[in-house]
PDB file of C-alpha atoms in Angstrom:
ATOM      1  CA  UNK O  12      91.183 109.691  76.664  1.00  0.00           C
ATOM      2  CA  UNK O  13      91.239 113.263  77.958  1.00  0.00           C
ATOM      3  CA  UNK O  14      88.279 115.180  78.118  1.00  0.00           C
ATOM      4  CA  UNK O  15      87.536 118.732  78.050  1.00  0.00           C
ATOM      5  CA  UNK O  16      83.840 119.917  79.159  1.00  0.00           C
ATOM      6  CA  UNK O  17      83.406 123.295  77.405  1.00  0.00           C
ATOM      7  CA  UNK O  18      84.969 125.018  74.458  1.00  0.00           C
ATOM      8  CA  UNK O  19      85.297 128.744  74.809  1.00  0.00           C
ATOM      9  CA  UNK O  20      88.805 130.147  74.606  1.00  0.00           C
ATOM     10  CA  UNK O  21      90.800 129.036  77.617  1.00  0.00           C
ATOM     11  CA  UNK O  22      89.483 125.422  77.348  1.00  0.00           C
ATOM     12  CA  UNK O  23      90.965 125.632  73.654  1.00  0.00           C
ATOM     13  CA  UNK O  24      94.217 126.394  75.399  1.00  0.00           C
ATOM     14  CA  UNK O  25      94.006 123.583  77.606  1.00  0.00           C
ATOM     15  CA  UNK O  26      93.362 121.546  74.548  1.00  0.00           C
ATOM     16  CA  UNK O  27      96.687 122.838  72.826  1.00  0.00           C
ATOM     17  CA  UNK O  28      98.649 122.250  76.137  1.00  0.00           C
ATOM     18  CA  UNK O  29      97.481 118.576  76.125  1.00  0.00           C
ATOM     19  CA  UNK O  30      98.364 118.073  72.462  1.00  0.00           C
ATOM     20  CA  UNK O  31     101.659 119.585  72.781  1.00  0.00           C
ATOM     21  CA  UNK O  32     102.503 117.354  76.034  1.00  0.00           C
ATOM     22  CA  UNK O  33     100.649 114.105  74.873  1.00  0.00           C
ATOM     23  CA  UNK O  34     100.461 114.213  70.960  1.00  0.00           C
ATOM     24  CA  UNK O  35      99.594 110.593  71.214  1.00  0.00           C
ATOM     25  CA  UNK O  36      96.618 110.594  73.834  1.00  0.00           C
ATOM     26  CA  UNK O  37      93.057 111.037  72.338  1.00  0.00           C
ATOM     27  CA  UNK O  38      91.185 114.394  73.465  1.00  0.00           C
ATOM     28  CA  UNK O  39      87.590 115.040  73.341  1.00  0.00           C
ATOM     29  CA  UNK O  40      86.224 118.452  73.515  1.00  0.00           C
ATOM     30  CA  UNK O  41      82.701 118.506  74.743  1.00  0.00           C
ATOM     31  CA  UNK O  42      79.927 121.378  74.281  1.00  0.00           C
ATOM     32  CA  UNK O  43      76.203 121.889  74.034  1.00  0.00           C
ATOM     33  CA  UNK O  44      76.273 121.858  70.321  1.00  0.00           C
ATOM     34  CA  UNK O  45      78.708 119.952  69.133  1.00  0.00           C
ATOM     35  CA  UNK O  46      79.847 122.571  66.772  1.00  0.00           C
ATOM     36  CA  UNK O  47      82.660 125.001  66.801  1.00  0.00           C
ATOM     37  CA  UNK O  48      83.420 128.113  64.559  1.00  0.00           C
ATOM     38  CA  UNK O  49      86.994 127.583  64.270  1.00  0.00           C
ATOM     39  CA  UNK O  50      88.828 124.363  63.215  1.00  0.00           C
ATOM     40  CA  UNK O  51      90.416 121.912  65.473  1.00  0.00           C
ATOM     41  CA  UNK O  52      92.851 119.557  65.082  1.00  0.00           C
ATOM     42  CA  UNK O  53      91.927 116.302  63.249  1.00  0.00           C
ATOM     43  CA  UNK O  54      92.860 113.831  66.136  1.00  0.00           C
ATOM     44  CA  UNK O  55      90.709 115.983  68.261  1.00  0.00           C
ATOM     45  CA  UNK O  56      86.961 114.788  68.719  1.00  0.00           C
ATOM     46  CA  UNK O  57      84.257 117.058  69.322  1.00  0.00           C
ATOM     47  CA  UNK O  58      80.761 115.978  70.842  1.00  0.00           C
ATOM     48  CA  UNK O  59      77.697 117.528  71.894  1.00  0.00           C
ATOM     49  CA  UNK O  60      76.246 117.010  75.422  1.00  0.00           C
ATOM     50  CA  UNK O  61      74.628 118.873  78.129  1.00  0.00           C
ATOM     51  CA  UNK O  62      76.972 119.624  81.168  1.00  0.00           C
ATOM     52  CA  UNK O  63      73.858 119.441  83.388  1.00  0.00           C
ATOM     53  CA  UNK O  64      72.938 116.068  82.093  1.00  0.00           C
ATOM     54  CA  UNK O  65      73.949 113.408  84.844  1.00  0.00           C
ATOM     55  CA  UNK O  66      73.613 110.692  82.354  1.00  0.00           C
ATOM     56  CA  UNK O  67      75.542 112.271  79.725  1.00  0.00           C
ATOM     57  CA  UNK O  68      78.419 113.318  82.039  1.00  0.00           C
ATOM     58  CA  UNK O  69      78.339 109.731  83.598  1.00  0.00           C
ATOM     59  CA  UNK O  70      78.831 108.367  80.150  1.00  0.00           C
ATOM     60  CA  UNK O  71      81.638 110.625  79.356  1.00  0.00           C
ATOM     61  CA  UNK O  72      83.319 109.836  82.518  1.00  0.00           C
ATOM     62  CA  UNK O  73      83.194 106.048  82.062  1.00  0.00           C
ATOM     63  CA  UNK O  74      85.180 106.608  78.639  1.00  0.00           C
ATOM     64  CA  UNK O  75      87.762 109.468  80.148  1.00  0.00           C
ATOM     65  CA  UNK O  76      91.016 108.979  82.119  1.00  0.00           C
ATOM     66  CA  UNK O  77      91.192 113.002  82.795  1.00  0.00           C
ATOM     67  CA  UNK O  78      88.222 115.469  82.751  1.00  0.00           C
ATOM     68  CA  UNK O  79      88.834 119.137  82.625  1.00  0.00           C
ATOM     69  CA  UNK O  80      85.454 120.506  83.727  1.00  0.00           C
ATOM     70  CA  UNK O  81      85.421 124.125  82.277  1.00  0.00           C
ATOM     71  CA  UNK O  82      81.621 125.096  82.096  1.00  0.00           C
ATOM     72  CA  UNK O  83      80.061 128.118  82.853  1.00  0.00           C
ATOM     73  CA  UNK O  84      77.510 126.429  85.205  1.00  0.00           C
ATOM     74  CA  UNK O  85      77.224 129.028  88.131  1.00  0.00           C
ATOM     75  CA  UNK O  86      78.546 127.530  91.538  1.00  0.00           C
ATOM     76  CA  UNK O  87      74.963 127.755  93.304  1.00  0.00           C
ATOM     77  CA  UNK O  88      73.823 125.081  90.404  1.00  0.00           C
ATOM     78  CA  UNK O  89      76.479 122.435  91.099  1.00  0.00           C
ATOM     79  CA  UNK O  90      74.504 120.369  93.341  1.00  0.00           C
ATOM     80  CA  UNK O  91      71.677 119.774  90.527  1.00  0.00           C
TER      81      UNK O  91
END
């Protein structure tokens, strides 16, 4: 499973590139609400999780073979 954390415009471009290159691979989009105002392909799963939650990210990482971290967390808060 390939995971993209964050779902604003350029993250959706990554989703499309992954779909184009590996149509059989599962893709999971992660954002804070689990909702988008656009439609996504049926084979793409959308889940809600807080990127600042260590336990949530650990659970997601445990299921993912590759993660694209596209969050808007300011650099000075990454250590937290």
